[in-house]
Tab-separated table of C-alpha atoms in Angstrom:
chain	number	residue	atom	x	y	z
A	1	UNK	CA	48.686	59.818	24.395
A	2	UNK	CA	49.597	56.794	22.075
A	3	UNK	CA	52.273	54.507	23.575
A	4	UNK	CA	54.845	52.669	21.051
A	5	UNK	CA	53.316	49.509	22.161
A	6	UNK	CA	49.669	51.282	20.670
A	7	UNK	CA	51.630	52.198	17.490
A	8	UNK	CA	52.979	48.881	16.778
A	9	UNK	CA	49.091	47.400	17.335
A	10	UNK	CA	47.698	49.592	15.077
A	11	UNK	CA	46.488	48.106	11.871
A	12	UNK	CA	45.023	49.307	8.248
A	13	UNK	CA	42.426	47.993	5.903
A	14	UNK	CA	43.978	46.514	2.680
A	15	UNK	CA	42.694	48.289	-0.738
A	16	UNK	CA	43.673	50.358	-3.267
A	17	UNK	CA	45.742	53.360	-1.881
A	18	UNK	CA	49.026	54.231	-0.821
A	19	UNK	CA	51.721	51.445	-0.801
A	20	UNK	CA	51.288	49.354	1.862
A	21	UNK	CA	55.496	48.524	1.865
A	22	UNK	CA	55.868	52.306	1.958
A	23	UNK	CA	53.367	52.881	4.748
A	24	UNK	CA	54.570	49.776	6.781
A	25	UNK	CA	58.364	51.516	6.184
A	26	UNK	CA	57.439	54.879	7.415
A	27	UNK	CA	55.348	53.060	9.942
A	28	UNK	CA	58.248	51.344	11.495
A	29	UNK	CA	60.573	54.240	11.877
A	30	UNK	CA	57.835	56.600	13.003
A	31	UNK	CA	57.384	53.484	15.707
A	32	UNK	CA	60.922	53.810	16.603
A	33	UNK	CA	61.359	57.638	16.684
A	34	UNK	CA	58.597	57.867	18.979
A	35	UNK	CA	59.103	54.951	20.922
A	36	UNK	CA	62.568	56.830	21.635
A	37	UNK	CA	60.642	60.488	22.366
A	38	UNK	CA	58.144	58.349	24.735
A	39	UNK	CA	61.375	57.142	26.215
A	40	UNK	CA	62.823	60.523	26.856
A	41	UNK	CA	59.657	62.202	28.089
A	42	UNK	CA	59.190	59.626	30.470
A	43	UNK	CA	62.657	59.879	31.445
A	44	UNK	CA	62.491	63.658	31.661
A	45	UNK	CA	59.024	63.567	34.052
A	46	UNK	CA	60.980	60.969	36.565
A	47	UNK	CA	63.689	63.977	36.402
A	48	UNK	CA	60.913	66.313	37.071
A	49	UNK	CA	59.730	64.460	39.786
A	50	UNK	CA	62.874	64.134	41.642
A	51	UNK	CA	63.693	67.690	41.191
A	52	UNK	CA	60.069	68.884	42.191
A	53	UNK	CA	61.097	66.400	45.321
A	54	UNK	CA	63.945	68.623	45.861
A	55	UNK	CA	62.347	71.712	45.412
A	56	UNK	CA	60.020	71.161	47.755
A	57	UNK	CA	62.747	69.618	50.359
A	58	UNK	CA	64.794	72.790	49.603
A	59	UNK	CA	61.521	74.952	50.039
A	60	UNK	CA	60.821	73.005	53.590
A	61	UNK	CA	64.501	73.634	54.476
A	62	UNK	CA	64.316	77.790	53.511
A	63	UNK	CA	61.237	77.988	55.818
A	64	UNK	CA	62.977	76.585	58.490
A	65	UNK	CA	65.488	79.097	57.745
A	66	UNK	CA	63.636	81.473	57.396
A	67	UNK	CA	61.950	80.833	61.093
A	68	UNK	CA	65.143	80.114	62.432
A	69	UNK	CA	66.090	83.857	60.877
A	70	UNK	CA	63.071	85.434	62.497
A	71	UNK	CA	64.081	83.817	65.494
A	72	UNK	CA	67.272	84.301	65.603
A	73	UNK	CA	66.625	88.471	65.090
A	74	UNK	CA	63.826	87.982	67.644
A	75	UNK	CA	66.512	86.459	69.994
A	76	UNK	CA	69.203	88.784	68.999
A	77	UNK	CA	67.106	91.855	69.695
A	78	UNK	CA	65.714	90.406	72.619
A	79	UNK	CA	69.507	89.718	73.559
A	80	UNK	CA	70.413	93.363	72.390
A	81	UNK	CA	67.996	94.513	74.715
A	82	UNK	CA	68.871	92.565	77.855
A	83	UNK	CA	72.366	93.188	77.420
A	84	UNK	CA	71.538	97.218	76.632
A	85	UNK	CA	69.487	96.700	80.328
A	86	UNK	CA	72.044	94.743	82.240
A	87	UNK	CA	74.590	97.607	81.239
A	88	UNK	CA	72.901	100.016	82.447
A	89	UNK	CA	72.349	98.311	85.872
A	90	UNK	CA	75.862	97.085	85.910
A	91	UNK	CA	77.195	100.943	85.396
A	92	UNK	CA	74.839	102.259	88.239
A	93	UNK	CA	75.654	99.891	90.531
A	94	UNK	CA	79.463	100.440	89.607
A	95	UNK	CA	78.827	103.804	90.081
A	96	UNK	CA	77.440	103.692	93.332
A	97	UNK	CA	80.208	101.291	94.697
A	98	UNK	CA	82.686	103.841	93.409
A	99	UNK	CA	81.254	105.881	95.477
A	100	UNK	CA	80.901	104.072	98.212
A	101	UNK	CA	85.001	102.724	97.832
A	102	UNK	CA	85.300	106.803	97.680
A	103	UNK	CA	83.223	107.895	100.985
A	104	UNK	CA	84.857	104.860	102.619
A	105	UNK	CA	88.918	105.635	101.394
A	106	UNK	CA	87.578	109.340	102.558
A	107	UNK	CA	86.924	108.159	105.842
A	108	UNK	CA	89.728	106.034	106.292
A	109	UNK	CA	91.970	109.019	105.291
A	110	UNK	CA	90.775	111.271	107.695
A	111	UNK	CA	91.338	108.609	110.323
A	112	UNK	CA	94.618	108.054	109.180
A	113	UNK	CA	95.595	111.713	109.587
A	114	UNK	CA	93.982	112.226	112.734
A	115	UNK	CA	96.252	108.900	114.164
A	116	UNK	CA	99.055	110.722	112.813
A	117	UNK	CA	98.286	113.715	113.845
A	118	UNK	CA	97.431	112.123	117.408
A	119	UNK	CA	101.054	110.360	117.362
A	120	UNK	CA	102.843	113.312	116.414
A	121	UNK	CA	101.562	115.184	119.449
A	122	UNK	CA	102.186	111.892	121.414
A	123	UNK	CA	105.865	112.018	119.807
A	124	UNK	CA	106.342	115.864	120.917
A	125	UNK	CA	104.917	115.029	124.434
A	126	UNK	CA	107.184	111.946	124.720
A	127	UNK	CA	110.381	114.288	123.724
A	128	UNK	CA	109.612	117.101	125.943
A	129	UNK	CA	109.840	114.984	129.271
A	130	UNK	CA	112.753	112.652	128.010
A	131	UNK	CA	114.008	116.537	127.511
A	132	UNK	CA	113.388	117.654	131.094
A	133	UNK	CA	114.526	114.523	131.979
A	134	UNK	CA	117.952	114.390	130.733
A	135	UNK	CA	118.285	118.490	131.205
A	136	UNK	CA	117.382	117.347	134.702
A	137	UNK	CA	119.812	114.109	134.867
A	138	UNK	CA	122.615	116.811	133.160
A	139	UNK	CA	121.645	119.155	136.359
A	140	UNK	CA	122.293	116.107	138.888
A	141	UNK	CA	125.357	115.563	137.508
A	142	UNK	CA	126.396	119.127	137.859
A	143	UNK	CA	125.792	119.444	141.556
A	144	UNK	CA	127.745	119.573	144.787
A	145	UNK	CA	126.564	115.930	145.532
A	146	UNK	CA	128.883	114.208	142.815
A	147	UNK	CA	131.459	116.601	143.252
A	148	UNK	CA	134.299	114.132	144.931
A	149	UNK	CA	137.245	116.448	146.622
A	150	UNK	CA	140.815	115.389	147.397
A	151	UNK	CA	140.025	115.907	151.246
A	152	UNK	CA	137.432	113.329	150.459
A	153	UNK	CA	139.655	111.199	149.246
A	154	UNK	CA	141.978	111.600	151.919
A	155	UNK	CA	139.093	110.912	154.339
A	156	UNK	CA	138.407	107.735	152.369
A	157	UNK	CA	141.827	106.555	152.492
A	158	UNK	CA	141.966	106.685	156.174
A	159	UNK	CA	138.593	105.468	156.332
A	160	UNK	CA	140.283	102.135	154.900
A	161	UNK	CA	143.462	102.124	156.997
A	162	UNK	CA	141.440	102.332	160.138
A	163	UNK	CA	139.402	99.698	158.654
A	164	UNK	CA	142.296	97.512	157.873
A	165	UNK	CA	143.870	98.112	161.550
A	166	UNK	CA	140.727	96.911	162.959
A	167	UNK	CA	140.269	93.706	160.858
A	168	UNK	CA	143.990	92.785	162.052
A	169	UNK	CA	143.181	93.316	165.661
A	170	UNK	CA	140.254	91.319	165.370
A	171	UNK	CA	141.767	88.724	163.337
A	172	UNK	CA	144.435	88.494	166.404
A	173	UNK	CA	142.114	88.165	168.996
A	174	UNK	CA	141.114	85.117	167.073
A	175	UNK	CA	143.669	83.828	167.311
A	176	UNK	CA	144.670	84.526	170.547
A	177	UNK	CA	141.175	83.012	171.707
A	178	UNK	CA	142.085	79.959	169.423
A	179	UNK	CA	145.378	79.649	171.168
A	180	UNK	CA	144.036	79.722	174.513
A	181	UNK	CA	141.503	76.864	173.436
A	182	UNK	CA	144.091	74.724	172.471
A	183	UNK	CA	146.105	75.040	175.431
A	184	UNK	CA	143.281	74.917	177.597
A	185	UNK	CA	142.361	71.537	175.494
A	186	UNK	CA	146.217	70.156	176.425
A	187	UNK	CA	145.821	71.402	180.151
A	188	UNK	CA	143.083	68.867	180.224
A	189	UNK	CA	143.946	66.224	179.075
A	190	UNK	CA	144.336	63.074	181.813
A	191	UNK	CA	148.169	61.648	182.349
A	192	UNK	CA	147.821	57.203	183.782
A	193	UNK	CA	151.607	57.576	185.599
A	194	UNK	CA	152.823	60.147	187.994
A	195	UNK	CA	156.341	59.840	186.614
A	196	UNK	CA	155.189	61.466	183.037
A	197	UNK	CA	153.599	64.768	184.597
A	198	UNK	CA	156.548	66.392	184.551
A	199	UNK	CA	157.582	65.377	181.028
A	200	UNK	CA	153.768	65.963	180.253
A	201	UNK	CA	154.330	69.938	181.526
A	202	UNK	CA	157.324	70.089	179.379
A	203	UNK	CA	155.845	69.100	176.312
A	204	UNK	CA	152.431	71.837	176.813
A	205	UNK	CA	154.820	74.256	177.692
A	206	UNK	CA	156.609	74.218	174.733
A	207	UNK	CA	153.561	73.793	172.360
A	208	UNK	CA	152.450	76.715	174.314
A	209	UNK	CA	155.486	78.542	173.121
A	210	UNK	CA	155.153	77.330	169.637
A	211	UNK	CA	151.516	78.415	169.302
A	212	UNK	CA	152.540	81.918	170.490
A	213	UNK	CA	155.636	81.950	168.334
A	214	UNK	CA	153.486	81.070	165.137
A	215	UNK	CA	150.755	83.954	166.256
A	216	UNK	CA	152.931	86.470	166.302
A	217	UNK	CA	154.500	85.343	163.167
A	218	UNK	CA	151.360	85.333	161.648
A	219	UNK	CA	150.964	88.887	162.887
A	220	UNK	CA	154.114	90.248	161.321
A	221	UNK	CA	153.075	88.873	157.986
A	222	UNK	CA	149.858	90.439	158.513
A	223	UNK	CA	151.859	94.370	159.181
């Protein structure tokens, strides 16, 4: 293909012909238009180039989509089918813990009534002798033995008066034994002058009569 640069090179014998200001004329503009086509077709295969780059970086990119798609359903159905499998084990094993949870709550019902069942008789046993017990208690109560008469009481009452009578003759002889301690105590004690025997004997034998005064003082207060 001629370049502009080929064009503007290209020269012509001089003779008799067509004008040569005419043919340089034409010449020049023909230069010109197709220096400007030359310019646009080159222009247009750079454009063609860089889109032909791009087709072929978008056609590099859409097969890696298109793996990535085929993988991605691979996966997904490989996914699908896992999850379709793990379901299914998941269910049967709920299943059979169900059932086990069941047989077990079974189990522990049955104990549950028999312990009731057990504690109810327990409870009935339990009432029966507290029952017998208080019907017997009720029965004790009832008899001759807690039965308290008026000659009882009267026997009682004695029973205390004698008692009494007895405490105040003891408590006398106490004190009669007392009293003969301390005058036994006076009788001995030593005198240093013959002259104050006599007013010695005087003096015991009026404490004597004191002591015997205030016993059967004592006494009274005591009747």
């Amino acid at each position: 293909m001629l370049t502009p640069v080929d064009l503007q090179g290209r020269t012509f014998k001089s003779g008799m012909g067509y004008s040569k200001a005419d043919v340089d004329s034409f010449f020049s503009t023909l230069t010109a238009d197709y220096e400007a086509l030359y310019r646009e077709n080159m222009e247009l295969k750079d454009k063609v180039g860089t889109l032909n780059e791009g087709i072929n970086h978008y056609r590099s990119i859409e097969k890696s989509l298109q793996k990535a798609l085929v993988l991605a359903e691979q996966t997904a159905e490989e996914t699908i089918s896992s999850a379709k499998t793990n379901a299914t084990v998941i269910e049967q094993e709920a299943v059979l813990k169900a059932q086990s949870i069941v047989a077990d709550a079974k189990i522990e019902l049955d104990h549950i009534h028999a312990k009731t069942v057990e504690m109810l008789q327990q409870y009935e046993r339990y009432r029966s002798q507290y029952r017998a017990l208080a019907q017997a208690q009720v029965e004790l109560l009832d008899s001759e033995s807690f039965n308290i008469e008026v000659a009882s009481l009267d026997a009682f009452s004695s029973l205390e008066q004698e008692a009494a009578q007895n405490s105040a003759a003891v408590h006398a002889k106490v004190q009669f034994q007392e009293t003969e301690e301390k005058t036994a105590a006076v009788m001995s004690e030593p005198s240093d002058e013959d002259e104050d025997e006599t007013l010695d004997d005087d003096i015991q034998i009026n404490d004597l009569a004191s002591l015997f005064a205030d016993d059967h003082s004592d006494d009274a207060q005591e009747d």
